[in-house]
């Protein structure tokens, strides 16, 4: 038996085979080939396999997210059979006697360069399609397969780390727990684990030969056991059963009100990242959606999502929640959430750089597309919009000017929309300190404690070396929260918390005493927080 000590991110016990998510080296080397027709046959066979994979992905996406989002795989199938693309590859193999991988990589580069120079937006958007299709072919030819997990058996997922763009592609039904070598307790892997209600540990240096071996993740202690001894296995199975019974007891809280013993009502909402998370929120009896992370729409795609694509997702969420409040955060990328097709240059300090609302105000066409989709979808449910990373009143006034223009355009076109609340996230010390001024401009505040904590304490929440210095209960953070709550209520608007701190049960009573009107937590934490609210005087 091997015991590996890591750091706990989310509790619980998981038992099962270990699956390692390996990052493939996609570097392509030029090789000379003599049998060119055989090489072309290799390419043609790979193309058939790619077409089969894409059809399976299309069918799966069609069933899970609808035709609009599934259509990208149909576009990739068409690209595979495009004659210009095919002839470029086969001619290069024949004329230069090169291997298929190299011919595909060069064709991808050439087509991408050509498309990027075109004035047509549609053709420029095809750059990502060419690269995606080409990478798929190269993976098949090299025998690498996908970076994502293969097989149907649920596993303990072990990885160096997971980027947000990788987490959205995972088949979450196949994951029992997360184990990563790197990352921090506040990383997106950690947030995903809490959303999925599965054990997770970080800073666990697992061996490369542990794949397919039976493992145990004890999320509470931060331990990974590989090939556990029978006695430990029995002990952990009992611990797992106790945890399951505890979860069953929490289920009895479904349908109960989120009211303290003293009669104060708290709006208990859920944080979600996509449509499947919405179903999890409903399953856990959330009273609404306090944070819908719209950037996952962008992370899942290799092109700017169109107004129609976004509209369909927002409409589905609004209709699914059936009149319950749905607060959608506008695009929040930058920092650790990078998207290739945005072409954002690397920054030395991305957490304080070109991100979130700064990108939206700089690229108004992207911002307006999202706002149009959001306002159109608001006709189908109770949608509110909130804007991230605010630091000034001037930003809010500019946002209100743009959104008012969108409403005028929709009205002129005869397109209906709902009565949308507009709020801002308080996640910078600047916003907290001028919250009395900001409160006069908006309908609500939602405090993002993840960023507010890192900016207040000058601690990068993605740096695991700083975890020992990070104190989410720091008096400075709590004082800022109280200040924001007081200023919101003085102006007659409501205030809530949508950061990870909202699920900290040791602070629930403190938040209620502060006057917080809403707590938005990961779906798995709705019932535990409800229990704490109902026990609070």
Short mmCIF file of C-alpha atoms in Angstrom, two decimals:
data_model
loop_
_atom_site.label_atom_id
_atom_site.label_comp_id
_atom_site.label_asym_id
_atom_site.label_seq_id
_atom_site.Cartn_x
_atom_site.Cartn_y
_atom_site.Cartn_z
CA UNK A 1 0.00 0.00 0.00
CA UNK A 2 1.15 3.54 -0.79
CA UNK A 3 -0.06 6.54 1.21
CA UNK A 4 0.31 10.00 -0.31
CA UNK A 5 -0.42 13.05 1.79
CA UNK A 6 -1.91 16.03 0.00
CA UNK A 7 -4.09 18.97 1.00
CA UNK A 8 -7.83 18.69 1.47
CA UNK A 9 -10.07 20.65 -0.89
CA UNK A 10 -13.41 18.91 -0.35
CA UNK A 11 -14.33 16.12 2.03
CA UNK A 12 -15.84 12.72 1.53
CA UNK A 13 -14.50 9.32 0.58
CA UNK A 14 -14.10 7.91 -2.93
CA UNK A 15 -13.05 4.33 -3.75
CA UNK A 16 -12.27 3.07 -7.24
CA UNK A 17 -9.69 2.73 -10.02
CA UNK A 18 -7.32 5.61 -10.67
CA UNK A 19 -7.35 7.27 -14.09
CA UNK A 20 -4.52 9.61 -15.04
CA UNK A 21 -5.28 12.55 -17.33
CA UNK A 22 -2.08 12.79 -19.34
CA UNK A 23 -1.20 15.85 -21.36
CA UNK A 24 -0.11 14.74 -24.80
CA UNK A 25 2.93 16.20 -26.53
CA UNK A 26 1.43 17.42 -29.78
CA UNK A 27 4.74 18.43 -31.37
CA UNK A 28 4.84 17.18 -34.96
CA UNK A 29 8.12 16.04 -36.52
CA UNK A 30 8.78 15.97 -40.29
CA UNK A 31 9.74 12.50 -41.55
CA UNK A 32 10.65 11.35 -45.05
CA UNK A 33 8.44 8.58 -46.47
CA UNK A 34 9.06 6.39 -49.51
CA UNK A 35 5.66 4.70 -49.84
CA UNK A 36 3.53 7.78 -50.41
CA UNK A 37 0.34 5.91 -51.35
CA UNK A 38 0.53 3.93 -48.12
CA UNK A 39 0.98 7.20 -46.25
CA UNK A 40 -2.07 8.65 -47.97
CA UNK A 41 -4.00 5.53 -46.98
CA UNK A 42 -2.94 6.17 -43.35
CA UNK A 43 -4.33 9.68 -43.62
CA UNK A 44 -7.61 8.50 -45.20
CA UNK A 45 -8.11 5.88 -42.48
CA UNK A 46 -7.48 8.51 -39.81
CA UNK A 47 -10.00 10.80 -41.50
CA UNK A 48 -12.66 8.07 -41.38
CA UNK A 49 -11.94 7.49 -37.68
CA UNK A 50 -12.15 11.24 -37.01
CA UNK A 51 -15.51 11.40 -38.79
CA UNK A 52 -16.80 8.56 -36.62
CA UNK A 53 -15.60 10.29 -33.44
CA UNK A 54 -17.22 13.56 -34.47
CA UNK A 55 -20.53 11.85 -35.19
CA UNK A 56 -20.52 10.33 -31.70
CA UNK A 57 -19.73 13.72 -30.19
CA UNK A 58 -22.53 15.31 -32.23
CA UNK A 59 -25.06 12.71 -31.05
CA UNK A 60 -23.97 13.12 -27.42
CA UNK A 61 -24.07 16.93 -27.56
CA UNK A 62 -27.43 16.91 -29.35
CA UNK A 63 -28.90 14.90 -26.51
CA UNK A 64 -27.27 16.93 -23.72
CA UNK A 65 -27.15 20.56 -24.89
CA UNK A 66 -29.28 20.83 -28.03
CA UNK A 67 -28.74 21.34 -31.74
CA UNK A 68 -27.18 24.81 -31.57
CA UNK A 69 -24.23 23.69 -29.45
CA UNK A 70 -23.93 20.30 -31.16
CA UNK A 71 -23.65 21.83 -34.62
CA UNK A 72 -19.94 22.59 -34.19
CA UNK A 73 -19.19 18.86 -34.58
CA UNK A 74 -21.16 18.81 -37.83
CA UNK A 75 -19.07 21.76 -39.05
CA UNK A 76 -15.91 19.81 -38.22
CA UNK A 77 -17.15 16.83 -40.22
CA UNK A 78 -17.63 19.09 -43.23
CA UNK A 79 -14.11 20.47 -42.77
CA UNK A 80 -12.69 16.94 -42.81
CA UNK A 81 -14.09 16.34 -46.29
CA UNK A 82 -13.41 19.83 -47.69
CA UNK A 83 -11.63 19.23 -51.01
CA UNK A 84 -9.19 22.13 -50.64
CA UNK A 85 -8.16 20.82 -47.24
CA UNK A 86 -7.91 17.19 -48.40
CA UNK A 87 -5.97 18.01 -51.58
CA UNK A 88 -3.52 20.20 -49.71
CA UNK A 89 -2.64 17.29 -47.42
CA UNK A 90 -2.46 14.59 -50.09
CA UNK A 91 -0.49 16.77 -52.53
CA UNK A 92 2.04 17.63 -49.84
CA UNK A 93 2.52 13.94 -49.03
CA UNK A 94 3.01 13.09 -52.71
CA UNK A 95 5.17 16.04 -53.75
CA UNK A 96 7.35 16.37 -50.66
CA UNK A 97 7.43 12.73 -49.52
CA UNK A 98 6.47 13.74 -45.97
CA UNK A 99 4.52 11.93 -43.28
CA UNK A 100 0.80 12.56 -42.94
CA UNK A 101 1.13 14.21 -39.51
CA UNK A 102 3.48 16.86 -40.89
CA UNK A 103 1.31 17.46 -43.99
CA UNK A 104 -1.75 17.96 -41.78
CA UNK A 105 0.08 20.31 -39.41
CA UNK A 106 1.43 22.43 -42.30
CA UNK A 107 -1.99 22.54 -43.99
CA UNK A 108 -3.52 23.63 -40.69
CA UNK A 109 -0.98 26.44 -40.33
CA UNK A 110 -1.42 27.56 -43.94
CA UNK A 111 -5.22 27.57 -43.85
CA UNK A 112 -5.24 29.34 -40.48
CA UNK A 113 -2.99 32.09 -41.78
CA UNK A 114 -5.15 32.48 -44.88
CA UNK A 115 -8.43 32.66 -42.92
CA UNK A 116 -7.00 35.16 -40.42
CA UNK A 117 -6.29 37.65 -43.21
CA UNK A 118 -9.85 37.57 -44.56
CA UNK A 119 -12.32 40.38 -43.89
CA UNK A 120 -15.25 38.00 -43.51
CA UNK A 121 -16.02 37.26 -39.83
CA UNK A 122 -17.34 33.81 -40.66
CA UNK A 123 -14.12 32.81 -42.41
CA UNK A 124 -11.96 34.17 -39.60
CA UNK A 125 -13.99 32.04 -37.19
CA UNK A 126 -12.99 28.94 -39.19
CA UNK A 127 -9.39 29.21 -37.94
CA UNK A 128 -10.26 27.40 -34.72
CA UNK A 129 -12.19 24.73 -36.67
CA UNK A 130 -9.20 23.96 -38.89
CA UNK A 131 -6.88 23.66 -35.88
CA UNK A 132 -9.33 21.46 -33.98
CA UNK A 133 -9.91 19.07 -36.89
CA UNK A 134 -6.19 18.91 -37.65
CA UNK A 135 -5.28 18.17 -34.03
CA UNK A 136 -7.83 15.37 -33.96
CA UNK A 137 -6.31 13.78 -37.09
CA UNK A 138 -2.78 14.08 -35.69
CA UNK A 139 -3.84 12.49 -32.39
CA UNK A 140 -5.38 9.54 -34.23
CA UNK A 141 -2.33 9.06 -36.47
CA UNK A 142 0.06 9.23 -33.53
CA UNK A 143 -2.07 6.85 -31.48
CA UNK A 144 -2.43 9.43 -28.71
CA UNK A 145 -6.19 9.67 -28.62
CA UNK A 146 -7.87 12.46 -26.67
CA UNK A 147 -6.44 14.16 -23.60
CA UNK A 148 -9.80 13.54 -21.93
CA UNK A 149 -10.58 10.35 -20.04
CA UNK A 150 -11.38 7.24 -22.03
CA UNK A 151 -13.52 4.28 -20.98
CA UNK A 152 -16.87 3.88 -19.26
CA UNK A 153 -15.78 3.03 -15.70
CA UNK A 154 -15.90 5.91 -13.18
CA UNK A 155 -12.43 6.73 -11.87
CA UNK A 156 -10.50 8.81 -9.38
CA UNK A 157 -9.15 11.45 -11.75
CA UNK A 158 -5.45 12.18 -11.22
CA UNK A 159 -3.83 15.06 -13.11
CA UNK A 160 -1.04 17.60 -12.80
CA UNK A 161 -3.73 20.28 -12.75
CA UNK A 162 -6.89 21.17 -14.65
CA UNK A 163 -7.56 24.38 -16.53
CA UNK A 164 -11.14 25.70 -16.67
CA UNK A 165 -11.30 24.89 -20.39
CA UNK A 166 -10.42 21.27 -19.58
CA UNK A 167 -12.91 20.87 -16.74
CA UNK A 168 -15.84 21.84 -18.95
CA UNK A 169 -14.99 19.00 -21.37
CA UNK A 170 -14.91 16.27 -18.74
CA UNK A 171 -17.64 13.67 -18.58
CA UNK A 172 -18.48 14.33 -14.95
CA UNK A 173 -20.43 11.08 -14.61
CA UNK A 174 -17.08 9.24 -14.85
CA UNK A 175 -15.35 11.08 -12.00
CA UNK A 176 -15.36 9.81 -8.40
CA UNK A 177 -12.81 12.29 -7.04
CA UNK A 178 -10.07 14.73 -8.06
CA UNK A 179 -6.38 14.37 -7.18
CA UNK A 180 -3.92 16.94 -8.55
CA UNK A 181 -0.21 17.49 -8.10
CA UNK A 182 -0.53 21.26 -8.30
CA UNK A 183 -3.24 23.88 -7.94
CA UNK A 184 -4.59 25.56 -4.84
CA UNK A 185 -7.57 25.19 -2.53
CA UNK A 186 -9.21 28.05 -4.46
CA UNK A 187 -8.53 26.77 -7.98
CA UNK A 188 -11.22 26.00 -10.51
CA UNK A 189 -10.64 22.29 -9.96
CA UNK A 190 -11.51 22.85 -6.31
CA UNK A 191 -14.60 24.87 -7.18
CA UNK A 192 -15.72 22.14 -9.61
CA UNK A 193 -15.24 19.47 -6.93
CA UNK A 194 -17.43 21.41 -4.53
CA UNK A 195 -20.06 21.90 -7.23
CA UNK A 196 -20.07 18.16 -7.98
CA UNK A 197 -19.98 17.23 -4.28
CA UNK A 198 -17.05 14.85 -4.72
CA UNK A 199 -13.81 14.46 -2.71
CA UNK A 200 -10.77 16.40 -3.91
CA UNK A 201 -7.18 16.81 -2.80
CA UNK A 202 -4.30 18.87 -4.19
CA UNK A 203 -0.49 18.82 -3.77
CA UNK A 204 -0.54 15.02 -3.98
CA UNK A 205 2.49 13.72 -5.88
CA UNK A 206 1.01 10.46 -7.18
CA UNK A 207 3.28 7.98 -9.04
CA UNK A 208 2.92 7.57 -12.81
CA UNK A 209 2.39 3.80 -12.53
CA UNK A 210 -0.74 4.07 -10.37
CA UNK A 211 -3.13 4.10 -13.33
CA UNK A 212 -5.94 1.50 -13.11
CA UNK A 213 -4.86 0.55 -9.59
CA UNK A 214 -7.50 0.73 -6.86
CA UNK A 215 -7.28 3.92 -4.88
CA UNK A 216 -8.99 5.63 -1.95
CA UNK A 217 -9.35 9.38 -1.64
CA UNK A 218 -10.08 10.61 1.87
CA UNK A 219 -11.02 14.19 1.13
CA UNK A 220 -11.22 15.20 4.80
CA UNK A 221 -7.64 14.20 5.63
CA UNK A 222 -6.23 14.98 2.18
CA UNK A 223 -4.86 11.44 1.73
CA UNK A 224 -4.62 9.25 -1.36
CA UNK A 225 -4.15 5.51 -0.73
CA UNK A 226 -3.01 3.29 -3.61
CA UNK A 227 -3.73 -0.45 -3.43
CA UNK A 228 -5.05 -0.17 0.15
CA UNK A 229 -4.81 -3.01 2.61
CA UNK A 230 -8.09 -4.91 3.31
CA UNK A 231 -8.47 -3.46 6.81
CA UNK A 232 -8.15 0.14 5.59
CA UNK A 233 -10.51 -0.58 2.71
CA UNK A 234 -13.18 -1.83 5.15
CA UNK A 235 -12.64 1.22 7.38
CA UNK A 236 -13.03 3.62 4.47
CA UNK A 237 -16.11 1.80 3.17
CA UNK A 238 -17.73 2.28 6.60
CA UNK A 239 -16.74 5.97 6.58
CA UNK A 240 -18.24 6.31 3.10
CA UNK A 241 -21.50 4.71 4.26
CA UNK A 242 -21.73 7.10 7.23
CA UNK A 243 -21.27 10.05 4.87
CA UNK A 244 -24.04 8.70 2.64
CA UNK A 245 -26.39 8.41 5.64
CA UNK A 246 -25.58 12.00 6.59
CA UNK A 247 -26.50 13.09 3.05
CA UNK A 248 -29.76 11.14 3.31
CA UNK A 249 -30.65 13.02 6.51
CA UNK A 250 -30.00 16.33 4.74
CA UNK A 251 -32.50 15.29 2.06
CA UNK A 252 -35.25 15.64 4.67
CA UNK A 253 -34.61 19.40 4.54
CA UNK A 254 -35.90 19.61 0.98
CA UNK A 255 -38.96 21.80 0.76
CA UNK A 256 -38.16 23.51 4.07
CA UNK A 257 -37.85 27.29 4.28
CA UNK A 258 -34.50 29.04 4.65
CA UNK A 259 -35.55 30.90 7.80
CA UNK A 260 -33.68 31.35 11.07
CA UNK A 261 -35.20 30.52 14.45
CA UNK A 262 -35.68 34.26 14.85
CA UNK A 263 -37.74 34.46 11.65
CA UNK A 264 -35.21 36.06 9.27
CA UNK A 265 -35.58 34.82 5.67
CA UNK A 266 -32.41 34.17 3.69
CA UNK A 267 -32.48 33.62 -0.06
CA UNK A 268 -30.39 30.48 -0.51
CA UNK A 269 -29.30 30.14 -4.13
CA UNK A 270 -26.80 28.01 -6.07
CA UNK A 271 -23.68 28.79 -8.13
CA UNK A 272 -23.63 26.99 -11.50
CA UNK A 273 -21.50 26.87 -14.63
CA UNK A 274 -23.71 25.22 -17.24
CA UNK A 275 -27.11 23.67 -17.90
CA UNK A 276 -26.28 20.34 -16.26
CA UNK A 277 -25.36 22.21 -13.06
CA UNK A 278 -28.78 23.86 -13.14
CA UNK A 279 -30.38 20.43 -12.82
CA UNK A 280 -28.07 19.71 -9.87
CA UNK A 281 -29.18 22.98 -8.24
CA UNK A 282 -32.83 21.98 -8.61
CA UNK A 283 -32.08 18.51 -7.30
CA UNK A 284 -30.57 20.11 -4.18
CA UNK A 285 -33.62 22.38 -3.77
CA UNK A 286 -31.93 25.74 -4.36
CA UNK A 287 -34.37 28.67 -4.30
CA UNK A 288 -32.69 30.16 -7.36
CA UNK A 289 -29.42 30.63 -9.23
CA UNK A 290 -27.23 33.24 -7.54
CA UNK A 291 -24.35 32.94 -10.00
CA UNK A 292 -24.48 31.52 -13.52
CA UNK A 293 -20.91 31.63 -14.83
CA UNK A 294 -21.55 32.58 -18.46
CA UNK A 295 -17.86 32.32 -19.38
CA UNK A 296 -18.24 28.56 -19.60
CA UNK A 297 -20.23 29.18 -22.79
CA UNK A 298 -17.08 30.71 -24.23
CA UNK A 299 -14.67 28.18 -22.73
CA UNK A 300 -16.58 25.27 -24.28
CA UNK A 301 -16.30 26.68 -27.80
CA UNK A 302 -13.54 27.39 -30.28
CA UNK A 303 -15.30 30.51 -31.57
CA UNK A 304 -17.21 33.48 -30.20
CA UNK A 305 -20.65 32.11 -29.25
CA UNK A 306 -23.28 33.82 -31.37
CA UNK A 307 -26.23 35.75 -29.98
CA UNK A 308 -28.55 32.87 -30.92
CA UNK A 309 -26.32 30.24 -29.29
CA UNK A 310 -26.23 32.25 -26.06
CA UNK A 311 -29.93 33.06 -26.18
CA UNK A 312 -30.87 29.38 -26.37
CA UNK A 313 -28.77 28.55 -23.29
CA UNK A 314 -30.02 31.49 -21.19
CA UNK A 315 -33.62 30.78 -22.27
CA UNK A 316 -33.27 27.12 -21.29
CA UNK A 317 -31.92 28.06 -17.86
CA UNK A 318 -34.69 30.62 -17.28
CA UNK A 319 -37.43 28.21 -18.34
CA UNK A 320 -35.95 25.33 -16.34
CA UNK A 321 -35.90 27.44 -13.16
CA UNK A 322 -39.61 28.19 -13.77
CA UNK A 323 -39.82 31.71 -12.38
CA UNK A 324 -37.11 31.35 -9.73
CA UNK A 325 -34.44 34.04 -9.83
CA UNK A 326 -31.51 33.41 -12.19
CA UNK A 327 -28.58 35.83 -11.81
CA UNK A 328 -26.27 35.59 -14.80
CA UNK A 329 -22.77 37.05 -14.58
CA UNK A 330 -21.51 38.58 -17.80
CA UNK A 331 -18.35 37.23 -19.39
CA UNK A 332 -15.56 36.89 -16.82
CA UNK A 333 -12.40 35.69 -18.54
CA UNK A 334 -8.76 36.67 -18.23
CA UNK A 335 -6.41 35.77 -15.38
CA UNK A 336 -6.52 31.94 -15.13
CA UNK A 337 -9.43 31.61 -17.58
CA UNK A 338 -7.84 32.02 -20.99
CA UNK A 339 -9.53 31.50 -24.36
CA UNK A 340 -7.33 31.20 -27.45
CA UNK A 341 -9.66 32.86 -29.94
CA UNK A 342 -9.79 36.04 -27.82
CA UNK A 343 -6.09 36.50 -28.67
CA UNK A 344 -5.25 38.05 -25.30
CA UNK A 345 -1.53 38.53 -24.84
CA UNK A 346 0.08 36.91 -21.77
CA UNK A 347 0.45 39.23 -18.79
CA UNK A 348 2.91 39.24 -15.92
CA UNK A 349 0.09 39.79 -13.42
CA UNK A 350 -3.13 38.57 -15.10
CA UNK A 351 -5.22 38.63 -11.90
CA UNK A 352 -4.91 42.41 -12.00
CA UNK A 353 -4.89 42.74 -15.76
CA UNK A 354 -7.10 42.68 -18.83
CA UNK A 355 -10.08 40.67 -17.63
CA UNK A 356 -13.84 40.51 -16.97
CA UNK A 357 -15.71 43.81 -17.42
CA UNK A 358 -12.55 45.47 -18.74
CA UNK A 359 -12.61 43.19 -21.77
CA UNK A 360 -16.34 43.75 -22.23
CA UNK A 361 -16.06 47.54 -22.15
CA UNK A 362 -13.07 47.40 -24.50
CA UNK A 363 -14.73 44.96 -26.93
CA UNK A 364 -18.25 46.34 -26.97
CA UNK A 365 -19.35 44.13 -29.88
CA UNK A 366 -18.73 41.01 -27.75
CA UNK A 367 -20.46 42.63 -24.75
CA UNK A 368 -23.49 43.80 -26.73
CA UNK A 369 -23.96 40.36 -28.28
CA UNK A 370 -24.17 38.84 -24.80
CA UNK A 371 -26.49 41.55 -23.48
CA UNK A 372 -28.89 41.15 -26.41
CA UNK A 373 -29.05 37.41 -25.76
CA UNK A 374 -29.61 37.97 -22.04
CA UNK A 375 -32.38 40.52 -22.48
CA UNK A 376 -34.14 38.39 -25.10
CA UNK A 377 -34.00 35.38 -22.75
CA UNK A 378 -35.39 37.47 -19.87
CA UNK A 379 -38.82 37.26 -21.53
CA UNK A 380 -38.89 33.56 -20.59
CA UNK A 381 -38.11 33.75 -16.89
CA UNK A 382 -36.76 35.75 -13.95
CA UNK A 383 -33.32 36.78 -15.18
CA UNK A 384 -31.04 39.31 -13.47
CA UNK A 385 -27.67 40.46 -14.81
CA UNK A 386 -24.57 41.22 -12.78
CA UNK A 387 -21.25 42.66 -13.88
CA UNK A 388 -17.87 41.49 -12.48
CA UNK A 389 -14.67 43.27 -11.46
CA UNK A 390 -16.12 46.75 -10.96
CA UNK A 391 -13.84 49.44 -9.54
CA UNK A 392 -15.61 52.73 -10.32
CA UNK A 393 -18.94 54.52 -10.66
CA UNK A 394 -17.90 55.56 -14.18
CA UNK A 395 -17.74 51.90 -15.26
CA UNK A 396 -21.25 51.28 -13.96
CA UNK A 397 -22.62 54.35 -15.75
CA UNK A 398 -21.01 53.20 -19.01
CA UNK A 399 -22.53 49.72 -18.57
CA UNK A 400 -25.97 51.22 -17.90
CA UNK A 401 -25.65 53.37 -21.02
CA UNK A 402 -24.84 50.31 -23.15
CA UNK A 403 -27.62 48.16 -21.67
CA UNK A 404 -30.15 51.00 -22.12
CA UNK A 405 -29.14 51.15 -25.78
CA UNK A 406 -29.72 47.40 -26.11
CA UNK A 407 -33.21 47.76 -24.61
CA UNK A 408 -34.02 50.58 -27.05
CA UNK A 409 -32.87 48.45 -29.99
CA UNK A 410 -34.97 45.49 -28.90
CA UNK A 411 -38.03 47.67 -28.33
CA UNK A 412 -37.63 49.26 -31.76
CA UNK A 413 -37.46 45.78 -33.30
CA UNK A 414 -40.57 44.64 -31.42
CA UNK A 415 -38.62 42.06 -29.40
CA UNK A 416 -39.95 41.53 -25.88
CA UNK A 417 -37.83 41.32 -22.73
CA UNK A 418 -38.47 41.15 -19.01
CA UNK A 419 -37.98 43.54 -16.11
CA UNK A 420 -34.30 42.81 -15.54
CA UNK A 421 -32.49 43.70 -12.31
CA UNK A 422 -28.93 44.90 -12.88
CA UNK A 423 -26.34 44.45 -10.17
CA UNK A 424 -22.60 44.37 -9.71
CA UNK A 425 -20.12 42.07 -8.05
CA UNK A 426 -18.17 43.55 -5.17
CA UNK A 427 -14.85 41.74 -5.51
CA UNK A 428 -12.28 44.54 -5.36
CA UNK A 429 -11.41 46.58 -2.26
CA UNK A 430 -12.07 49.70 -4.39
CA UNK A 431 -15.68 48.65 -4.99
CA UNK A 432 -16.17 47.80 -1.32
CA UNK A 433 -14.79 51.16 -0.18
CA UNK A 434 -17.05 53.15 -2.54
CA UNK A 435 -20.04 50.81 -2.15
CA UNK A 436 -22.09 53.75 -0.79
CA UNK A 437 -21.68 55.48 -4.18
CA UNK A 438 -22.13 52.33 -6.26
CA UNK A 439 -25.33 51.39 -4.40
CA UNK A 440 -27.08 54.44 -5.89
CA UNK A 441 -26.52 53.07 -9.42
CA UNK A 442 -27.61 49.42 -9.19
CA UNK A 443 -30.37 47.10 -7.98
CA UNK A 444 -28.20 44.74 -5.92
CA UNK A 445 -24.71 43.77 -4.77
CA UNK A 446 -23.28 40.25 -4.95
CA UNK A 447 -19.99 39.89 -3.10
CA UNK A 448 -17.39 37.71 -4.81
CA UNK A 449 -15.32 36.70 -1.81
CA UNK A 450 -12.77 34.69 -3.85
CA UNK A 451 -11.27 37.73 -5.57
CA UNK A 452 -12.09 40.15 -2.76
CA UNK A 453 -10.03 37.98 -0.40
CA UNK A 454 -7.03 37.68 -2.70
CA UNK A 455 -6.95 41.39 -3.49
CA UNK A 456 -7.43 42.43 0.13
CA UNK A 457 -4.77 40.06 1.48
CA UNK A 458 -2.41 40.45 -1.53
CA UNK A 459 -2.39 36.65 -1.87
CA UNK A 460 -2.66 34.94 -5.25
CA UNK A 461 -5.31 32.28 -4.68
CA UNK A 462 -3.81 30.14 -7.47
CA UNK A 463 -0.41 29.93 -5.74
CA UNK A 464 -0.31 26.83 -3.49
CA UNK A 465 2.78 28.15 -1.66
CA UNK A 466 0.60 30.91 -0.19
CA UNK A 467 -2.16 28.65 1.13
CA UNK A 468 -0.61 28.71 4.61
CA UNK A 469 -0.92 32.53 4.67
CA UNK A 470 -4.46 32.67 3.31
CA UNK A 471 -7.07 33.42 5.98
CA UNK A 472 -10.62 33.74 4.61
CA UNK A 473 -11.77 34.81 8.11
CA UNK A 474 -9.32 37.72 8.21
CA UNK A 475 -10.84 40.71 10.07
CA UNK A 476 -10.14 42.98 7.09
CA UNK A 477 -12.33 40.82 4.84
CA UNK A 478 -15.13 40.62 7.38
CA UNK A 479 -15.05 44.39 7.92
CA UNK A 480 -15.36 44.97 4.16
CA UNK A 481 -18.34 42.59 4.02
CA UNK A 482 -20.05 44.48 6.84
CA UNK A 483 -19.36 47.81 5.14
CA UNK A 484 -20.87 46.61 1.86
CA UNK A 485 -23.97 45.20 3.58
CA UNK A 486 -24.54 48.43 5.51
CA UNK A 487 -24.15 50.63 2.43
CA UNK A 488 -26.46 48.42 0.36
CA UNK A 489 -29.24 48.61 2.94
CA UNK A 490 -28.85 52.37 3.39
CA UNK A 491 -29.53 52.72 -0.34
CA UNK A 492 -32.47 50.30 -0.22
CA UNK A 493 -30.92 47.49 -2.30
CA UNK A 494 -30.30 43.86 -1.38
CA UNK A 495 -26.89 42.27 -0.88
CA UNK A 496 -25.62 38.70 -1.06
CA UNK A 497 -22.49 36.57 -1.18
CA UNK A 498 -21.75 34.36 -4.18
CA UNK A 499 -18.10 33.51 -3.42
CA UNK A 500 -16.88 30.27 -1.88
CA UNK A 501 -16.98 31.87 1.58
CA UNK A 502 -20.78 31.83 1.39
CA UNK A 503 -20.68 28.05 1.95
CA UNK A 504 -18.46 28.32 5.04
CA UNK A 505 -20.89 27.07 7.69
CA UNK A 506 -18.70 28.44 10.48
CA UNK A 507 -19.54 31.93 9.15
CA UNK A 508 -23.25 31.47 8.36
CA UNK A 509 -24.38 33.02 11.66
CA UNK A 510 -21.92 35.91 11.12
CA UNK A 511 -23.33 36.61 7.66
CA UNK A 512 -26.89 36.61 8.99
CA UNK A 513 -25.88 39.00 11.75
CA UNK A 514 -24.24 41.25 9.14
CA UNK A 515 -27.56 41.47 7.37
CA UNK A 516 -26.81 39.46 4.24
CA UNK A 517 -30.03 38.89 2.31
CA UNK A 518 -28.74 36.08 0.10
CA UNK A 519 -26.15 33.31 0.10
CA UNK A 520 -25.28 31.56 -3.16
CA UNK A 521 -23.27 28.36 -2.76
CA UNK A 522 -22.31 25.27 -4.74
CA UNK A 523 -25.37 23.01 -5.26
CA UNK A 524 -23.97 20.36 -2.93
CA UNK A 525 -23.80 22.89 -0.07
CA UNK A 526 -27.40 24.15 -0.31
CA UNK A 527 -28.83 21.67 2.18
CA UNK A 528 -25.95 21.88 4.72
CA UNK A 529 -26.23 25.70 4.71
CA UNK A 530 -30.03 25.42 5.00
CA UNK A 531 -29.58 23.26 8.07
CA UNK A 532 -27.27 25.88 9.62
CA UNK A 533 -29.66 28.75 8.80
CA UNK A 534 -32.57 26.93 10.41
CA UNK A 535 -30.50 26.28 13.57
CA UNK A 536 -29.43 29.93 13.91
CA UNK A 537 -31.19 32.23 16.38
#
